[in-house]
Coordinates of C-alpha atoms in Angstrom, one line a residue:
M1 CA -9.4 -1.7 -29.0
I2 CA -10.5 1.9 -28.6
D3 CA -9.2 4.1 -31.4
S4 CA -9.7 7.8 -31.8
R5 CA -11.2 7.2 -35.3
F6 CA -13.8 4.7 -34.0
K7 CA -17.3 6.0 -34.5
M8 CA -20.2 5.1 -32.1
P9 CA -23.4 6.8 -31.0
V10 CA -22.6 9.3 -28.2
P11 CA -25.1 7.9 -25.6
R12 CA -23.8 4.4 -25.9
L13 CA -20.2 5.6 -25.8
R14 CA -20.8 7.5 -22.6
T15 CA -22.0 4.4 -20.8
I16 CA -18.4 3.3 -20.5
A17 CA -16.3 6.4 -20.9
K18 CA -15.7 10.1 -21.4
L19 CA -13.0 9.9 -24.0
C20 CA -10.4 12.6 -24.7
A21 CA -8.6 12.7 -28.0
V22 CA -6.5 9.5 -28.2
G23 CA -3.6 9.2 -30.5
A24 CA -2.5 5.7 -29.5
A25 CA -4.2 2.6 -30.7
A26 CA -5.4 1.7 -27.2
L27 CA -6.9 4.2 -24.7
T28 CA -4.2 5.3 -22.2
L29 CA -5.8 6.1 -18.9
N30 CA -2.8 8.0 -17.7
S31 CA -3.5 10.8 -20.2
C32 CA -7.2 11.2 -20.2
A33 CA -10.3 10.9 -18.0
Y34 CA -12.4 7.8 -18.0
D35 CA -15.5 6.9 -16.1
G36 CA -18.6 4.7 -16.2
V37 CA -16.9 1.5 -14.9
K38 CA -19.7 -0.3 -13.0
V39 CA -18.0 -3.5 -12.1
I40 CA -14.5 -5.0 -12.5
V41 CA -14.0 -8.7 -12.6
I42 CA -10.6 -9.7 -11.2
N43 CA -9.1 -12.9 -12.5
M44 CA -5.7 -14.4 -11.9
F45 CA -4.8 -16.1 -15.2
Q46 CA -6.2 -16.4 -18.7
G47 CA -8.1 -19.6 -18.1
E48 CA -10.2 -17.8 -15.5
A49 CA -10.5 -14.7 -17.6
Q50 CA -11.6 -16.2 -20.9
P51 CA -15.1 -17.2 -20.0
F52 CA -15.8 -13.7 -18.8
I53 CA -14.3 -12.2 -21.9
D54 CA -16.4 -14.4 -24.1
R55 CA -19.6 -14.1 -22.2
Y56 CA -19.5 -10.3 -21.9
D57 CA -17.8 -9.5 -25.2
L58 CA -15.0 -7.7 -23.5
K59 CA -13.2 -6.4 -26.6
E60 CA -12.2 -2.8 -25.7
K61 CA -8.6 -2.7 -24.5
V62 CA -7.8 -0.1 -21.9
Y63 CA -4.0 0.2 -21.3
I64 CA -2.9 0.9 -17.8
S65 CA 0.8 1.1 -17.0
G66 CA 1.8 -1.4 -14.4
L67 CA -0.7 -4.2 -15.1
S68 CA 0.6 -7.7 -15.6
P69 CA 3.0 -8.0 -18.6
D70 CA 0.9 -11.0 -19.6
A71 CA -2.3 -9.0 -19.6
P72 CA -1.4 -5.3 -19.9
N73 CA -4.9 -4.1 -20.7
M74 CA -8.1 -3.9 -18.8
L75 CA -10.8 -5.3 -21.1
C76 CA -14.3 -3.7 -21.1
N77 CA -17.6 -3.6 -22.9
Y78 CA -20.0 -0.8 -23.5
D79 CA -22.2 -1.8 -20.5
G80 CA -19.5 -0.8 -18.1
I81 CA -18.3 -4.3 -17.2
C82 CA -14.5 -4.6 -17.2
Q83 CA -11.9 -7.3 -16.4
V84 CA -8.3 -7.4 -15.3
T85 CA -5.9 -10.4 -15.0
T86 CA -3.5 -10.0 -12.1
G87 CA -1.1 -12.9 -12.6
M88 CA -0.9 -15.7 -10.1
G89 CA 0.4 -15.4 -6.5
Y90 CA 0.5 -12.6 -3.9
A91 CA 3.2 -10.5 -5.6
N92 CA 1.4 -10.4 -8.9
A93 CA -2.0 -9.8 -7.4
A94 CA -0.8 -6.9 -5.3
S95 CA 1.2 -5.3 -8.1
T96 CA -1.6 -5.4 -10.6
I97 CA -4.3 -4.1 -8.4
S98 CA -2.0 -1.4 -7.1
A99 CA -1.5 -0.3 -10.7
L100 CA -5.2 -0.4 -11.4
L101 CA -5.9 1.9 -8.5
Y102 CA -3.0 4.3 -8.6
R103 CA -1.6 4.4 -12.2
S104 CA -4.8 5.2 -13.9
K105 CA -7.2 8.1 -13.7
L106 CA -10.2 5.9 -13.3
D107 CA -13.0 7.0 -10.9
L108 CA -13.6 3.7 -9.1
S109 CA -15.4 5.1 -6.1
H110 CA -18.7 3.6 -7.1
T111 CA -17.3 0.5 -8.9
Y112 CA -18.0 -3.0 -7.7
F113 CA -15.2 -5.6 -7.7
V114 CA -15.8 -9.3 -8.1
I115 CA -12.7 -11.4 -7.5
A116 CA -13.3 -14.7 -9.4
G117 CA -10.8 -17.6 -9.4
I118 CA -10.6 -21.3 -9.2
A119 CA -9.5 -23.1 -6.1
G120 CA -9.0 -26.3 -4.2
I121 CA -12.1 -27.3 -2.3
D122 CA -12.8 -29.2 0.9
P123 CA -14.8 -32.3 0.0
R124 CA -16.8 -31.9 3.3
Q125 CA -18.0 -28.5 2.1
G126 CA -18.4 -28.7 -1.7
T127 CA -17.3 -30.5 -4.8
V128 CA -15.3 -29.8 -8.0
G129 CA -17.3 -27.3 -10.0
S130 CA -19.0 -25.8 -7.0
A131 CA -18.8 -22.0 -6.8
A132 CA -18.4 -20.5 -3.3
W133 CA -19.0 -16.9 -2.2
A134 CA -16.8 -16.0 0.7
R135 CA -17.5 -14.1 3.9
Y136 CA -13.9 -14.4 5.2
A137 CA -10.5 -14.6 3.5
V138 CA -7.9 -15.9 5.9
D139 CA -4.1 -15.9 5.3
Y140 CA -3.0 -19.5 5.6
G141 CA 0.7 -18.6 5.2
L142 CA 1.3 -16.0 8.0
S143 CA 2.4 -18.5 10.6
H144 CA 5.2 -20.3 12.3
E145 CA 6.1 -23.7 10.8
I146 CA 8.1 -26.6 12.2
D147 CA 8.8 -29.5 10.0
A148 CA 6.2 -32.1 11.0
R149 CA 9.0 -34.7 11.6
E150 CA 10.4 -32.4 14.3
M151 CA 7.2 -31.1 15.9
P152 CA 6.3 -31.9 19.6
A153 CA 4.4 -35.1 20.3
G154 CA 0.7 -34.6 20.1
W155 CA 0.7 -31.7 17.7
P156 CA -1.6 -32.2 14.7
Y157 CA 0.6 -30.3 12.3
G158 CA 3.7 -28.1 12.4
Y159 CA 1.9 -24.8 11.8
F160 CA 0.9 -22.4 14.5
G161 CA 0.3 -18.7 14.9
I162 CA 3.1 -16.2 15.0
G163 CA 3.6 -15.2 18.6
T164 CA 1.8 -18.2 20.0
K165 CA 3.1 -21.4 21.7
G166 CA 1.3 -24.0 19.6
P167 CA -1.7 -24.9 17.3
G168 CA -5.1 -23.7 18.4
E169 CA -4.0 -20.4 19.8
K170 CA -5.1 -17.2 18.1
P171 CA -2.1 -14.9 17.4
P172 CA -2.1 -11.1 17.7
M173 CA -3.1 -9.4 14.5
D174 CA 0.3 -7.7 14.0
Y175 CA 0.3 -8.0 10.2
R176 CA -3.2 -6.5 9.8
T177 CA -3.7 -8.7 6.7
E178 CA -4.5 -12.0 8.5
V179 CA -8.3 -11.8 8.0
F180 CA -10.6 -9.9 5.7
Q181 CA -14.4 -9.9 6.1
L182 CA -16.5 -9.0 3.0
N183 CA -19.6 -7.0 3.1
E184 CA -22.4 -9.2 4.4
T185 CA -25.2 -7.4 2.5
L186 CA -23.3 -7.8 -0.8
L187 CA -22.5 -11.4 0.1
Q188 CA -26.1 -12.3 0.7
K189 CA -27.2 -10.4 -2.4
A190 CA -24.7 -12.3 -4.6
Y191 CA -25.7 -15.6 -3.1
T192 CA -29.4 -15.0 -3.4
L193 CA -29.1 -13.9 -7.0
S194 CA -26.9 -16.9 -8.0
K195 CA -27.9 -19.8 -5.8
S196 CA -30.2 -21.2 -8.5
A197 CA -27.7 -20.7 -11.4
T198 CA -27.2 -23.5 -13.8
L199 CA -23.7 -24.9 -13.4
E200 CA -21.6 -26.9 -15.8
D201 CA -20.1 -30.3 -15.1
S202 CA -17.9 -32.8 -17.0
P203 CA -17.9 -36.6 -17.4
E204 CA -14.5 -36.8 -15.8
A205 CA -15.6 -34.8 -12.7
I206 CA -18.8 -37.0 -12.4
A207 CA -16.7 -40.1 -12.5
F208 CA -14.0 -38.8 -10.1
R209 CA -16.6 -37.8 -7.5
K210 CA -17.6 -41.4 -7.0
N211 CA -14.3 -42.0 -5.2
Y212 CA -15.7 -40.0 -2.3
A213 CA -18.1 -41.9 -0.1
Y214 CA -19.9 -38.8 1.3
A215 CA -21.7 -35.7 0.3
P216 CA -21.2 -33.0 -0.9
A217 CA -18.1 -34.4 -2.5
N218 CA -20.0 -36.9 -4.5
Q219 CA -22.8 -34.6 -5.4
P220 CA -23.2 -32.3 -8.5
P221 CA -21.8 -28.8 -8.2
A222 CA -23.7 -26.0 -6.6
V223 CA -23.4 -22.4 -5.6
I224 CA -22.5 -22.3 -1.9
Q225 CA -21.3 -19.9 0.8
C226 CA -18.1 -20.6 2.7
D227 CA -14.7 -19.2 3.2
V228 CA -11.2 -19.1 1.6
A229 CA -7.7 -19.7 3.0
S230 CA -5.1 -18.0 0.8
A231 CA -1.3 -18.5 0.6
D232 CA 1.4 -18.6 -2.0
T233 CA 2.0 -22.3 -1.2
W234 CA -0.1 -24.7 -3.1
W235 CA -0.7 -27.3 -0.4
A236 CA -2.7 -30.5 -0.3
G237 CA -3.5 -33.4 2.0
R238 CA -5.6 -34.4 5.0
N239 CA -3.4 -33.0 7.7
L240 CA -2.9 -29.6 6.0
G241 CA -6.5 -29.6 5.0
Q242 CA -7.5 -30.0 8.6
R243 CA -5.1 -27.2 9.5
A244 CA -7.0 -25.0 7.1
R245 CA -10.3 -25.8 8.8
D246 CA -8.9 -25.2 12.2
W247 CA -7.0 -22.0 11.2
V248 CA -10.0 -20.4 9.7
K249 CA -12.0 -21.2 12.8
T250 CA -9.3 -19.8 15.1
M251 CA -8.7 -16.6 13.1
T252 CA -12.4 -15.8 12.8
D253 CA -13.4 -16.7 16.4
N254 CA -15.3 -19.7 15.1
K255 CA -17.4 -17.6 12.7
G256 CA -15.7 -18.7 9.5
N257 CA -16.3 -21.9 7.6
Y258 CA -13.3 -22.9 5.4
C259 CA -13.9 -24.5 2.0
T260 CA -11.6 -23.1 -0.7
T261 CA -7.9 -22.5 -1.2
A262 CA -6.4 -19.6 -3.1
Q263 CA -3.0 -18.0 -3.9
E264 CA -4.0 -14.3 -4.2
D265 CA -7.0 -13.2 -2.2
N266 CA -5.5 -11.6 0.9
A267 CA -3.0 -9.7 -1.2
T268 CA -5.8 -8.4 -3.5
L269 CA -8.0 -7.5 -0.5
E270 CA -5.2 -5.6 1.3
V271 CA -4.6 -3.4 -1.8
L272 CA -8.3 -2.7 -2.0
T273 CA -8.5 -2.0 1.7
R274 CA -5.7 0.6 1.4
G275 CA -7.4 2.0 -1.7
A276 CA -10.5 2.5 0.3
R277 CA -8.6 4.4 3.0
A278 CA -7.2 6.5 0.2
G279 CA -10.6 7.2 -1.2
K280 CA -10.0 5.3 -4.4
V281 CA -12.6 2.5 -3.9
D282 CA -15.4 1.4 -1.6
F283 CA -14.4 -1.8 0.1
S284 CA -18.0 -2.6 0.8
R285 CA -18.4 -3.2 -2.9
V286 CA -16.0 -6.1 -3.1
A287 CA -17.2 -9.7 -3.5
L288 CA -15.1 -12.9 -3.6
L289 CA -16.0 -16.0 -5.6
R290 CA -13.9 -19.2 -5.8
A291 CA -14.9 -22.3 -7.8
G292 CA -13.5 -25.7 -7.0
S293 CA -11.2 -27.1 -9.7
D294 CA -9.8 -29.9 -7.5
F295 CA -10.2 -31.4 -4.0
D296 CA -7.8 -30.1 -1.4
R297 CA -7.4 -33.6 0.0
P298 CA -7.5 -37.2 -1.4
Y299 CA -10.2 -39.7 -1.2
D300 CA -9.7 -42.8 1.1
G301 CA -7.0 -45.0 -0.4
Q302 CA -5.4 -42.2 -2.5
S303 CA -2.2 -40.6 -1.4
A304 CA -1.9 -36.8 -1.0
S305 CA 0.9 -36.7 -3.6
D306 CA -1.2 -38.5 -6.2
G307 CA -4.2 -36.2 -5.5
L308 CA -2.0 -33.1 -5.9
I309 CA 0.3 -34.1 -8.8
N310 CA -2.6 -35.6 -10.8
Y311 CA -5.2 -33.0 -9.9
A312 CA -6.1 -32.5 -13.6
Q313 CA -7.5 -36.0 -13.7
Q314 CA -10.3 -34.8 -11.4
G315 CA -12.0 -33.1 -14.4
G316 CA -12.8 -30.0 -12.5
F317 CA -10.8 -27.3 -14.3
V318 CA -13.2 -26.6 -17.2
P319 CA -16.4 -26.7 -15.1
A320 CA -14.8 -24.5 -12.4
T321 CA -13.6 -21.8 -14.9
H322 CA -17.0 -21.8 -16.6
N323 CA -18.9 -21.8 -13.3
L324 CA -17.1 -18.7 -12.2
V325 CA -19.0 -16.7 -14.8
N326 CA -22.2 -18.8 -14.4
A327 CA -22.3 -17.9 -10.7
A328 CA -21.1 -14.3 -11.1
K329 CA -23.4 -13.5 -14.0
P330 CA -26.6 -12.9 -12.0
L331 CA -24.8 -10.4 -9.9
L332 CA -23.1 -8.7 -12.8
D333 CA -26.3 -8.4 -14.8
D334 CA -28.2 -7.1 -11.8
I335 CA -25.6 -4.4 -11.2
V336 CA -25.7 -3.3 -14.9
Q337 CA -29.5 -3.5 -15.3
H338 CA -30.3 -1.6 -12.1
W339 CA -27.3 0.7 -12.0
P340 CA -29.0 3.8 -10.5
Q341 CA -29.8 1.7 -7.4
W342 CA -26.5 -0.1 -7.3
K343 CA -24.5 3.1 -7.7
Q344 CA -25.9 4.3 -4.4
G345 CA -25.0 1.0 -2.7
V346 CA -26.2 -2.6 -2.5
P347 CA -30.0 -2.6 -2.9
A348 CA -32.0 -3.8 0.0
N349 CA -34.2 -6.0 -2.3

């Protein structure tokens, strides 16, 4: 907690902030200027946030009006690394990031953002504990839906694009939030820095993977690059999983490669996109990382309902939350250690 009586050497203090006189126990950004935020980690709930808080000693509380009532402070350290917790789902994510951009007096024009959350993962692309950097985020929920029991014969599932006549057709981008593409240079930099990172595992995850007869589902976790489908609905199963694969391909003109599920990403990215148009942030400085905590579809012989309802038995939650920071750390550290270069943009080498 930043207190007006707190004493610290001036050079170190300036690495995170230029503080005005503060009467409250926590620094209130609506009443004074604040700068020096090099990177903000965006998590969705406490289980994702805690490994970052612990690893980076994020003890300084920065109150921003409008953040999640469950996490009303941005947490920072004196290296310029900060963290916010949005709350889960589209509404919470959009509300929190909007408050971060518009309710504070932060200068975030040079700040990097790393969205880091757990996810369901396609067993054909990764395994529980794997951490995936995304190129595309595709909205899984913006679509027509017909109950599968009433869909036309021959349809693979009841979902299809709004304004189209059936599955496989690409809809017009009327919502303008259907697909986001992240900066390729930053993506490759993040992947290159982290691809050899040591990832954690669990005995439960090791045992559960053996139910899958193919790789990479039955292999140890790794840092990978593939894309995310986001929606408020927490779906699961082979048919809906295939729909995610198909939908990402359709919406990215066959350039995307689906692997992870999420409940917030397109909402968060839309706020950051609008913030970029308003001159608040630089969207080219946004990276998206999801770590598999459970498989998005069951193994052969398992029902979809069992796979979803008993997802905790897969043993992926702890490795996934820990591997978010394990995979993000090389990027975060490089940004801080080489800030003069990163402040100008993603370094070429």
